[in-house]
CSV table of C-alpha atoms and ligand atoms in Angstrom, one decimal:
chain,number,residue,atom,x,y,z
A,929,MET,CA,111.8,176.1,45.5
A,930,LYS,CA,110.5,179.2,47.3
A,931,ASP,CA,107.9,180.6,44.9
A,932,THR,CA,104.7,179.1,46.2
A,933,PHE,CA,105.2,179.9,49.9
A,934,ASN,CA,107.5,182.9,49.9
A,935,ASN,CA,106.0,185.6,52.1
A,936,LYS,CA,102.7,183.7,52.2
A,937,LYS,CA,100.7,183.6,55.4
A,938,VAL,CA,100.4,180.0,56.5
A,939,LEU,CA,98.4,178.8,59.5
A,940,VAL,CA,99.6,175.5,61.1
A,941,THR,CA,97.4,174.1,63.8
A,942,GLY,CA,99.3,171.7,66.1
A,943,HIS,CA,102.6,173.5,65.3
A,944,THR,CA,104.0,172.7,68.7
A,945,GLY,CA,103.6,169.0,68.1
A,946,PHE,CA,106.2,166.7,66.6
A,947,LYS,CA,105.0,166.8,63.0
A,948,GLY,CA,103.8,170.4,63.4
A,949,THR,CA,107.2,171.6,64.4
A,950,TRP,CA,109.0,169.9,61.5
A,951,LEU,CA,106.3,171.2,59.1
A,952,THR,CA,106.6,174.8,60.4
A,953,LEU,CA,110.4,174.7,60.1
A,954,CYS,CA,110.1,173.5,56.5
A,955,LEU,CA,107.6,176.2,55.7
A,956,LEU,CA,109.9,178.8,57.3
A,957,ARG,CA,112.7,177.5,55.1
A,958,LEU,CA,110.5,178.1,52.1
A,959,GLY,CA,109.9,181.7,53.1
A,960,ALA,CA,106.5,181.4,54.6
A,961,LYS,CA,105.2,183.6,57.5
A,962,VAL,CA,103.8,181.0,59.9
A,963,ILE,CA,101.1,181.5,62.4
A,964,GLY,CA,100.9,178.6,64.8
A,965,LEU,CA,97.8,177.5,66.7
A,966,SER,CA,98.2,175.0,69.5
A,967,PHE,CA,97.0,174.1,72.9
A,968,GLU,CA,99.1,175.6,75.7
A,969,LYS,CA,98.6,172.6,78.0
A,970,ASN,CA,100.3,170.2,75.5
A,971,SER,CA,103.0,172.5,74.4
A,972,ASN,CA,106.0,171.0,76.1
A,973,SER,CA,107.2,169.2,72.9
A,974,THR,CA,110.9,168.9,73.0
A,975,LEU,CA,111.4,169.7,69.4
A,976,TYR,CA,109.4,172.9,69.6
A,977,GLN,CA,111.3,174.0,72.7
A,978,ALA,CA,114.7,172.7,71.5
A,979,THR,CA,114.4,174.6,68.2
A,980,GLU,CA,113.0,177.7,70.0
A,981,LEU,CA,110.3,177.8,67.4
A,982,ASN,CA,108.4,180.3,69.5
A,983,ASN,CA,110.9,182.9,68.2
A,984,LEU,CA,110.2,182.1,64.6
A,985,ALA,CA,106.5,181.6,64.3
A,986,ASP,CA,103.6,183.8,65.5
A,987,THR,CA,102.2,181.5,68.2
A,988,ARG,CA,98.5,181.6,69.3
A,989,TYR,CA,97.5,179.4,72.2
A,990,CYS,CA,93.9,178.4,71.7
A,991,ASP,CA,91.8,175.3,72.1
A,992,ILE,CA,90.9,174.0,68.7
A,993,ARG,CA,87.5,172.9,70.2
A,994,ASP,CA,86.6,176.6,70.7
A,995,LYS,CA,84.6,177.4,67.6
A,996,GLU,CA,84.6,181.2,68.2
A,997,GLU,CA,88.4,181.5,68.8
A,998,VAL,CA,89.3,179.4,65.8
A,999,LYS,CA,86.9,181.4,63.6
A,1000,ASN,CA,88.3,184.6,65.0
A,1001,ILE,CA,91.9,183.7,64.1
A,1002,ILE,CA,91.0,182.4,60.6
A,1003,LEU,CA,88.7,185.4,59.8
A,1004,THR,CA,91.1,187.9,61.1
A,1005,GLU,CA,94.3,186.5,59.6
A,1006,LYS,CA,92.9,185.1,56.3
A,1007,PRO,CA,95.8,182.8,55.8
A,1008,ASP,CA,96.7,181.7,52.2
A,1009,PHE,CA,97.3,178.2,53.4
A,1010,ILE,CA,96.2,176.1,56.4
A,1011,PHE,CA,97.7,172.9,57.5
A,1012,HIS,CA,95.4,171.3,60.2
A,1013,LEU,CA,97.4,169.0,62.4
A,1014,ALA,CA,96.1,169.8,65.9
A,1015,ALA,CA,94.8,166.5,67.4
A,1016,GLN,CA,94.9,164.1,70.3
A,1017,ALA,CA,97.3,161.9,68.2
A,1018,LEU,CA,98.0,158.9,70.5
A,1019,THR,CA,96.1,155.7,70.0
A,1020,LEU,CA,96.8,154.3,73.5
A,1021,LYS,CA,95.8,157.6,75.1
A,1022,SER,CA,92.5,157.5,73.1
A,1023,TYR,CA,91.4,154.5,75.2
A,1024,GLU,CA,91.9,156.6,78.4
A,1025,ILE,CA,90.3,159.8,77.1
A,1026,PRO,CA,88.0,158.7,74.2
A,1027,HIS,CA,85.6,161.7,74.6
A,1028,GLU,CA,88.4,164.2,74.5
A,1029,THR,CA,90.0,162.4,71.5
A,1030,PHE,CA,86.8,162.6,69.5
A,1031,GLU,CA,86.1,166.2,70.5
A,1032,THR,CA,89.6,167.4,69.7
A,1033,ASN,CA,89.9,165.5,66.5
A,1034,PHE,CA,86.4,165.8,65.1
A,1035,ILE,CA,85.2,169.1,66.5
A,1036,GLY,CA,88.6,170.7,66.0
A,1037,SER,CA,88.4,169.8,62.3
A,1038,LEU,CA,84.8,170.9,62.1
A,1039,ASN,CA,85.8,174.3,63.5
A,1040,VAL,CA,88.5,174.8,60.9
A,1041,LEU,CA,86.2,173.8,58.1
A,1042,GLU,CA,83.3,176.0,59.4
A,1043,ALA,CA,85.6,179.0,59.7
A,1044,LEU,CA,86.8,178.5,56.2
A,1045,ARG,CA,83.2,178.2,54.9
A,1046,VAL,CA,82.2,181.5,56.7
A,1047,SER,CA,85.3,183.3,55.7
A,1048,ASN,CA,85.4,182.2,52.1
A,1049,HIS,CA,88.7,183.9,51.4
A,1050,ASN,CA,91.2,182.4,49.0
A,1051,CYS,CA,92.7,179.6,51.0
A,1052,THR,CA,94.2,176.1,50.4
A,1053,CYS,CA,93.8,173.8,53.3
A,1054,ILE,CA,95.4,170.5,54.0
A,1055,MET,CA,93.6,168.4,56.6
A,1056,VAL,CA,96.0,165.9,58.1
A,1057,THR,CA,94.2,162.7,59.1
A,1058,SER,CA,95.9,159.3,59.2
A,1059,ASP,CA,96.4,155.9,57.6
A,1060,LYS,CA,94.3,154.7,60.6
A,1061,SER,CA,91.3,156.4,58.9
A,1062,TYR,CA,91.0,153.2,56.8
A,1063,LYS,CA,88.9,150.3,58.0
A,1064,ASN,CA,91.7,148.0,58.8
A,1065,ASP,CA,91.0,144.4,57.6
A,1066,GLU,CA,94.7,143.5,58.3
A,1067,TRP,CA,95.1,142.4,54.7
A,1068,ILE,CA,98.3,142.2,52.8
A,1069,TRP,CA,97.5,144.9,50.2
A,1070,GLY,CA,98.2,148.6,50.5
A,1071,TYR,CA,95.1,150.7,51.1
A,1072,ARG,CA,94.1,153.0,48.3
A,1073,GLU,CA,92.3,156.3,48.7
A,1074,ILE,CA,89.1,154.7,47.4
A,1075,ASP,CA,89.1,152.0,50.1
A,1076,LYS,CA,86.7,152.0,53.0
A,1077,ILE,CA,87.0,154.4,55.9
A,1078,GLY,CA,86.6,153.0,59.4
A,1079,GLY,CA,88.6,152.6,62.6
A,1080,ASP,CA,87.9,150.6,65.7
A,1081,ASP,CA,89.9,152.3,68.5
A,1082,PRO,CA,88.8,155.8,69.4
A,1083,TYR,CA,91.8,157.5,67.7
A,1084,SER,CA,91.3,155.7,64.4
A,1085,ALA,CA,87.6,156.2,64.5
A,1086,SER,CA,88.0,159.9,65.2
A,1087,LYS,CA,90.2,160.2,62.2
A,1088,GLY,CA,87.8,158.2,60.1
A,1089,THR,CA,84.9,160.5,61.1
A,1090,CYS,CA,87.1,163.5,60.1
A,1091,GLU,CA,87.4,162.0,56.6
A,1092,LEU,CA,83.6,161.9,56.3
A,1093,LEU,CA,83.3,165.4,57.7
A,1094,ILE,CA,85.8,166.9,55.3
A,1095,ASN,CA,84.1,165.1,52.4
A,1096,SER,CA,80.8,166.5,53.4
A,1097,TYR,CA,82.2,170.1,53.6
A,1098,TYR,CA,83.8,169.6,50.2
A,1099,GLN,CA,80.6,168.2,48.6
A,1100,SER,CA,78.3,170.6,50.2
A,1101,PHE,CA,80.3,173.9,50.1
A,1102,PHE,CA,83.8,173.9,48.8
A,1103,SER,CA,83.1,172.2,45.4
A,1104,HIS,CA,80.6,175.1,44.7
A,1105,PRO,CA,81.9,177.5,42.0
A,1106,SER,CA,81.5,180.4,44.4
A,1107,SER,CA,83.7,178.8,47.0
A,1108,ASN,CA,87.3,180.1,47.4
A,1109,THR,CA,88.4,177.2,49.6
A,1110,ARG,CA,90.4,174.3,48.4
A,1111,VAL,CA,90.7,171.3,50.6
A,1112,ALA,CA,92.5,168.0,50.5
A,1113,THR,CA,93.1,165.3,53.1
A,1114,ALA,CA,96.5,163.8,53.7
A,1115,ARG,CA,96.8,160.2,55.1
A,1116,ALA,CA,100.2,159.1,56.4
A,1117,GLY,CA,101.3,156.5,58.8
A,1118,ASN,CA,103.6,156.3,61.8
A,1119,VAL,CA,106.5,158.7,61.4
A,1120,ILE,CA,109.8,158.9,63.1
A,1121,GLY,CA,112.6,161.4,63.3
A,1122,GLY,CA,114.5,163.6,65.7
A,1123,GLY,CA,112.7,165.5,68.5
A,1124,ASP,CA,109.8,163.2,69.3
A,1125,PHE,CA,109.5,162.6,73.0
A,1126,SER,CA,105.9,161.4,73.1
A,1127,GLU,CA,104.9,158.5,75.4
A,1128,ASN,CA,104.5,155.0,74.0
A,1129,ARG,CA,106.2,155.7,70.7
A,1130,LEU,CA,109.0,153.4,69.8
A,1131,ILE,CA,111.9,155.7,69.0
A,1132,PRO,CA,111.4,158.1,71.9
A,1133,ASP,CA,111.2,155.1,74.2
A,1134,CYS,CA,114.4,153.7,72.8
A,1135,VAL,CA,116.2,157.0,73.3
A,1136,LYS,CA,114.9,157.5,76.8
A,1137,ALA,CA,115.9,154.0,77.9
A,1138,TRP,CA,119.3,153.8,76.1
A,1139,LYS,CA,120.3,157.2,77.5
A,1140,LYS,CA,120.0,155.6,81.0
A,1141,ASN,CA,121.8,152.4,79.7
A,1142,GLU,CA,118.5,150.5,80.1
A,1143,SER,CA,116.7,148.1,77.8
A,1144,VAL,CA,113.6,149.6,76.2
A,1145,ILE,CA,110.3,148.0,77.1
A,1146,ILE,CA,108.2,147.2,74.1
A,1147,ARG,CA,104.7,145.8,73.6
A,1148,ASN,CA,105.0,143.6,70.6
A,1149,GLU,CA,108.3,143.0,68.8
A,1150,LEU,CA,106.6,141.4,65.7
A,1151,SER,CA,104.2,144.3,65.0
A,1152,THR,CA,105.0,145.3,61.4
A,1153,ARG,CA,104.6,148.8,60.3
A,1154,PRO,CA,105.5,151.1,57.4
A,1155,TRP,CA,108.1,153.3,59.1
A,1156,GLN,CA,109.0,156.6,57.5
A,1157,HIS,CA,110.9,159.7,58.3
A,1158,VAL,CA,108.7,162.7,59.3
A,1159,LEU,CA,110.2,164.7,56.4
A,1160,ASP,CA,108.7,162.4,53.8
A,1161,PRO,CA,105.0,163.0,54.5
A,1162,THR,CA,105.6,166.5,55.8
A,1163,CYS,CA,107.1,167.6,52.4
A,1164,GLY,CA,104.3,165.6,50.8
A,1165,TYR,CA,101.7,167.8,52.6
A,1166,ILE,CA,103.6,170.9,51.4
A,1167,LEU,CA,103.7,169.6,47.9
A,1168,LEU,CA,100.0,168.7,48.0
A,1169,ALA,CA,99.2,172.3,49.1
A,1170,ALA,CA,101.4,173.8,46.4
A,1171,LYS,CA,99.7,171.6,43.7
A,1172,LEU,CA,96.2,172.1,45.1
A,1173,SER,CA,96.6,175.9,45.1
A,1174,ASP,CA,97.5,175.7,41.4
A,1175,ASN,CA,95.1,173.0,40.2
A,1176,LYS,CA,91.4,173.0,41.2
A,1177,GLU,CA,91.0,169.4,39.9
A,1178,LEU,CA,92.7,168.3,43.1
A,1179,ASN,CA,90.1,170.0,45.3
A,1180,GLY,CA,88.3,167.5,47.6
A,1181,GLU,CA,90.8,164.7,47.0
A,1182,ALA,CA,92.6,162.5,49.5
A,1183,PHE,CA,96.2,161.4,49.2
A,1184,ASN,CA,98.2,158.7,50.9
A,1185,PHE,CA,101.8,159.5,51.9
A,1186,GLY,CA,103.6,156.3,52.9
A,1187,PRO,CA,106.9,154.5,52.3
A,1188,PRO,CA,107.3,152.1,49.4
A,1189,ALA,CA,105.7,148.7,49.9
A,1190,ASN,CA,109.0,147.0,50.6
A,1191,GLN,CA,109.7,149.3,53.5
A,1192,MET,CA,107.6,147.3,56.1
A,1193,PHE,CA,109.7,146.4,59.1
A,1194,SER,CA,108.9,144.8,62.5
A,1195,VAL,CA,109.6,146.7,65.7
A,1196,LYS,CA,112.4,144.2,66.4
A,1197,ASP,CA,114.1,145.1,63.0
A,1198,VAL,CA,113.7,148.8,63.6
A,1199,ILE,CA,115.3,148.6,67.1
A,1200,THR,CA,118.2,146.5,65.7
A,1201,LYS,CA,118.8,148.9,62.8
A,1202,LEU,CA,118.6,151.9,65.1
A,1203,ALA,CA,121.1,150.4,67.4
A,1204,GLU,CA,123.5,150.0,64.4
A,1205,LYS,CA,123.4,153.7,63.9
A,1206,TRP,CA,123.6,154.6,67.6
A,1207,THR,CA,127.2,155.7,68.1
A,1208,LEU,CA,126.7,156.2,71.9
A,1209,ALA,CA,126.7,153.5,74.6
A,1210,LEU,CA,124.0,150.8,74.4
A,1211,PRO,CA,122.6,148.5,77.1
A,1212,LYS,CA,123.5,144.8,76.9
A,1213,GLN,CA,120.0,143.9,76.0
A,1214,LEU,CA,118.4,146.4,73.6
A,1215,TYR,CA,114.8,145.7,74.5
A,1216,LYS,CA,112.5,143.6,76.8
A,1217,LEU,CA,108.9,142.6,76.2
A,1218,GLU,CA,106.2,144.1,78.4
A,1219,ASN,CA,104.5,141.3,80.3
A,1220,THR,CA,101.1,143.0,80.7
A,1221,GLU,CA,98.5,142.5,78.1
A,1222,TYR,CA,98.6,145.4,75.6
A,1223,LYS,CA,95.7,147.2,74.2
A,1224,ARG,CA,94.6,146.1,70.8
A,1225,GLU,CA,96.4,148.0,68.0
A,1226,ALA,CA,96.2,147.1,64.3
A,1227,HIS,CA,99.3,145.3,63.4
A,1228,ARG,CA,99.3,145.3,59.6
A,1229,LEU,CA,98.6,148.6,57.8
A,1230,LYS,CA,100.2,149.6,54.6
A,1231,LEU,CA,99.4,152.4,52.1
A,1232,ASN,CA,99.3,152.4,48.4
A,1233,CYS,CA,100.9,155.7,47.2
A,1234,ASP,CA,100.4,155.4,43.5
A,1235,LYS,CA,98.0,158.4,43.4
A,1236,ALA,CA,100.6,160.7,45.0
A,1237,LYS,CA,103.2,159.5,42.6
A,1238,GLU,CA,100.9,159.9,39.6
A,1239,LEU,CA,99.3,163.2,40.4
A,1240,LEU,CA,101.9,165.0,42.5
A,1241,ASN,CA,105.1,163.3,41.5
A,1242,TRP,CA,105.6,162.5,45.2
A,1243,GLN,CA,107.4,159.5,46.6
A,1244,ALA,CA,109.2,158.8,49.8
A,1245,GLU,CA,112.8,159.7,49.5
A,1246,LEU,CA,114.4,158.1,52.6
A,1247,ASN,CA,114.7,154.3,52.9
A,1248,ILE,CA,114.7,152.7,56.3
A,1249,ASP,CA,118.5,153.1,56.7
A,1250,HIS,CA,118.5,156.8,55.8
A,1251,THR,CA,115.4,157.3,58.0
A,1252,LEU,CA,117.1,155.7,61.0
A,1253,LYS,CA,120.4,157.5,60.3
A,1254,TYR,CA,118.6,160.9,60.2
A,1255,THR,CA,116.8,160.0,63.4
A,1256,ALA,CA,119.8,158.6,65.4
A,1257,ASP,CA,121.9,161.6,64.3
A,1258,TRP,CA,119.3,164.0,65.6
A,1259,TYR,CA,119.1,162.4,69.0
A,1260,ILE,CA,122.9,161.9,69.3
A,1261,ASN,CA,123.4,165.6,68.4
A,1262,SER,CA,120.9,166.5,71.1
A,1263,ILE,CA,122.5,164.4,73.7
A,1264,THR,CA,126.1,165.5,73.0
A,1265,GLY,CA,125.0,169.1,72.3
A,1266,ALA,CA,127.4,169.3,69.4
A,1267,GLN,CA,125.3,171.7,67.4
A,1268,LYS,CA,122.2,173.9,68.4
A,1269,ALA,CA,119.1,171.9,67.8
A,1270,ARG,CA,117.6,174.5,65.5
A,1271,ASP,CA,120.7,174.6,63.3
A,1272,PHE,CA,120.9,170.9,63.2
A,1273,THR,CA,117.2,170.4,62.3
A,1274,PHE,CA,117.5,173.1,59.6
A,1275,SER,CA,120.6,171.3,58.2
A,1276,GLN,CA,118.6,168.0,58.0
A,1277,ILE,CA,115.8,169.9,56.2
A,1278,ASP,CA,118.2,171.5,53.8
A,1279,ASN,CA,119.9,168.1,53.0
A,1280,TYR,CA,116.5,166.6,52.5
A,1281,LEU,CA,115.2,169.4,50.3
A,1282,ALA,CA,118.3,169.2,48.2
A,1283,GLN,CA,117.6,165.6,47.2
A,1284,VAL,CA,113.9,165.6,46.5
A,1285,ALA,CA,112.8,165.3,42.9
A,1286,TYR,CA,110.0,167.8,43.1
A,1287,GLU,CA,109.7,171.6,43.5
A,1288,PHE,CA,107.2,173.5,45.5
B,637,LIG,N1,103.0,161.2,64.6
B,637,LIG,C1,102.6,160.2,63.8
B,637,LIG,O1,103.2,159.1,63.6
B,637,LIG,C2,101.3,160.5,63.0
B,637,LIG,C3,100.9,159.5,62.1
B,637,LIG,C4,99.7,159.7,61.3
B,637,LIG,C5,99.0,160.9,61.5
B,637,LIG,N2,99.4,161.8,62.4
B,637,LIG,C6,98.6,163.0,62.6
B,637,LIG,O2,99.5,164.2,62.4
B,637,LIG,C7,99.1,165.2,63.3
B,637,LIG,C8,100.2,165.6,64.2
B,637,LIG,O3,100.7,164.5,64.9
B,637,LIG,P1,101.9,164.7,66.0
B,637,LIG,O4,102.5,163.4,66.1
B,637,LIG,O5,102.7,165.8,65.6
B,637,LIG,O6,101.1,165.0,67.3
B,637,LIG,P2,101.6,165.6,68.7
B,637,LIG,O7,100.8,165.0,69.8
B,637,LIG,O8,103.0,165.7,68.7
B,637,LIG,O9,101.0,167.1,68.6
B,637,LIG,C9,99.7,167.5,68.6
B,637,LIG,C10,99.5,169.0,68.5
B,637,LIG,O10,98.1,169.2,68.5
B,637,LIG,C11,97.9,170.3,69.5
B,637,LIG,N3,96.7,170.1,70.2
B,637,LIG,C12,96.2,169.0,70.8
B,637,LIG,N4,95.0,169.2,71.4
B,637,LIG,C13,94.7,170.5,71.0
B,637,LIG,C14,93.6,171.3,71.3
B,637,LIG,N5,92.5,170.9,72.0
B,637,LIG,N6,93.6,172.6,70.8
B,637,LIG,C15,94.6,173.0,70.1
B,637,LIG,N7,95.7,172.3,69.8
B,637,LIG,C16,95.7,171.0,70.3
B,637,LIG,C17,99.1,170.2,70.5
B,637,LIG,O11,99.2,171.4,71.2
B,637,LIG,C18,100.2,169.8,69.6
B,637,LIG,O12,100.7,171.0,69.0
B,637,LIG,C19,97.8,164.7,64.1
B,637,LIG,O13,96.7,165.1,63.4
B,637,LIG,C20,98.0,163.2,64.0
B,637,LIG,O14,96.8,162.5,64.1
B,637,LIG,C21,100.5,161.6,63.2
């Protein structure tokens, strides 16, 4: 399992964030030497702090919008792999700070791609965008990688524009025989798992409220989403990087990483199922509906993951019950302090890696 990443230099942007921390811990488990690039202002992620990741990864605080700093890090370090996750990742916040969202997500991606173009060292780069990159027609089918890119709210549109940008860099530079850069985009949906304490995300909101024996306030109980555990797409990104480094046919491709089509659940179902796995005290009423009008968010969004199955042999491993069990167990361990967060998180990663059908 450790061949591809063992002793390899891997740059993870956004490594202090929720997904970035899980990804970094997985890469460390696979023997990688991780350099993390994140924004100091945003670096109070509970998972990052709880797992004391700063002691394990070489952290560089830098603004991804700063072209010269990003270029300097990439040209100096010449990482074998880059996973670009740094972003303003919250849809609701993107209505409050649209300009910053576009700047961080678009210019940040542009800076990484431009540094790779200039450096032209051997590097495999996974650009993490989102399922929200697709033009959402709220239809019943899963989106395929060939479907239209779009996005109405600023976050979704910023991720859609990143897709166009990445494709342009691939077509114009990285597809050229003299280029040593391989790039692919990874599109995943909402993820859940231990250690997320972001605002306006369902599971963190449940944990925060239930800890105080209060009902969680939610915006829309019927909103139906493809929920998945963070380890599923995270290991999909790693698998994609491993395969891409070995197979130039995958250069420039996009891949969806979502749960199976029958794993669509409403917010109400997810809260009910999470409560079944919650062994600590619960409030009498699990949730209440917010009575203010909520900002428009797409309600139906599903990914078709046939391409990842066919070309990478990837599929989601955890069904909704396993996903919520992993998640509830993480928060319960954190609240009771039974095991150190880092050890507990590594034990979940080890369990997960022991059951996946692929090798890196
Ligand atoms: N969490 C999800 O459900 C989800 C779903 C689909 C796609 N994604 C994508 O995955 C990636 C990671 O998401 P997340 O949930 O871990 O986000 P997060 O908000 O937890 O973390 C964001 C990370 O980006 C860094 N960052 C933000 N602005 C920066 C800047 N100006 N300069 C440098 N670093 C900066 C932060 O420091 C942090 O490390 C994002 O690109 C996001 O769009 C997330």
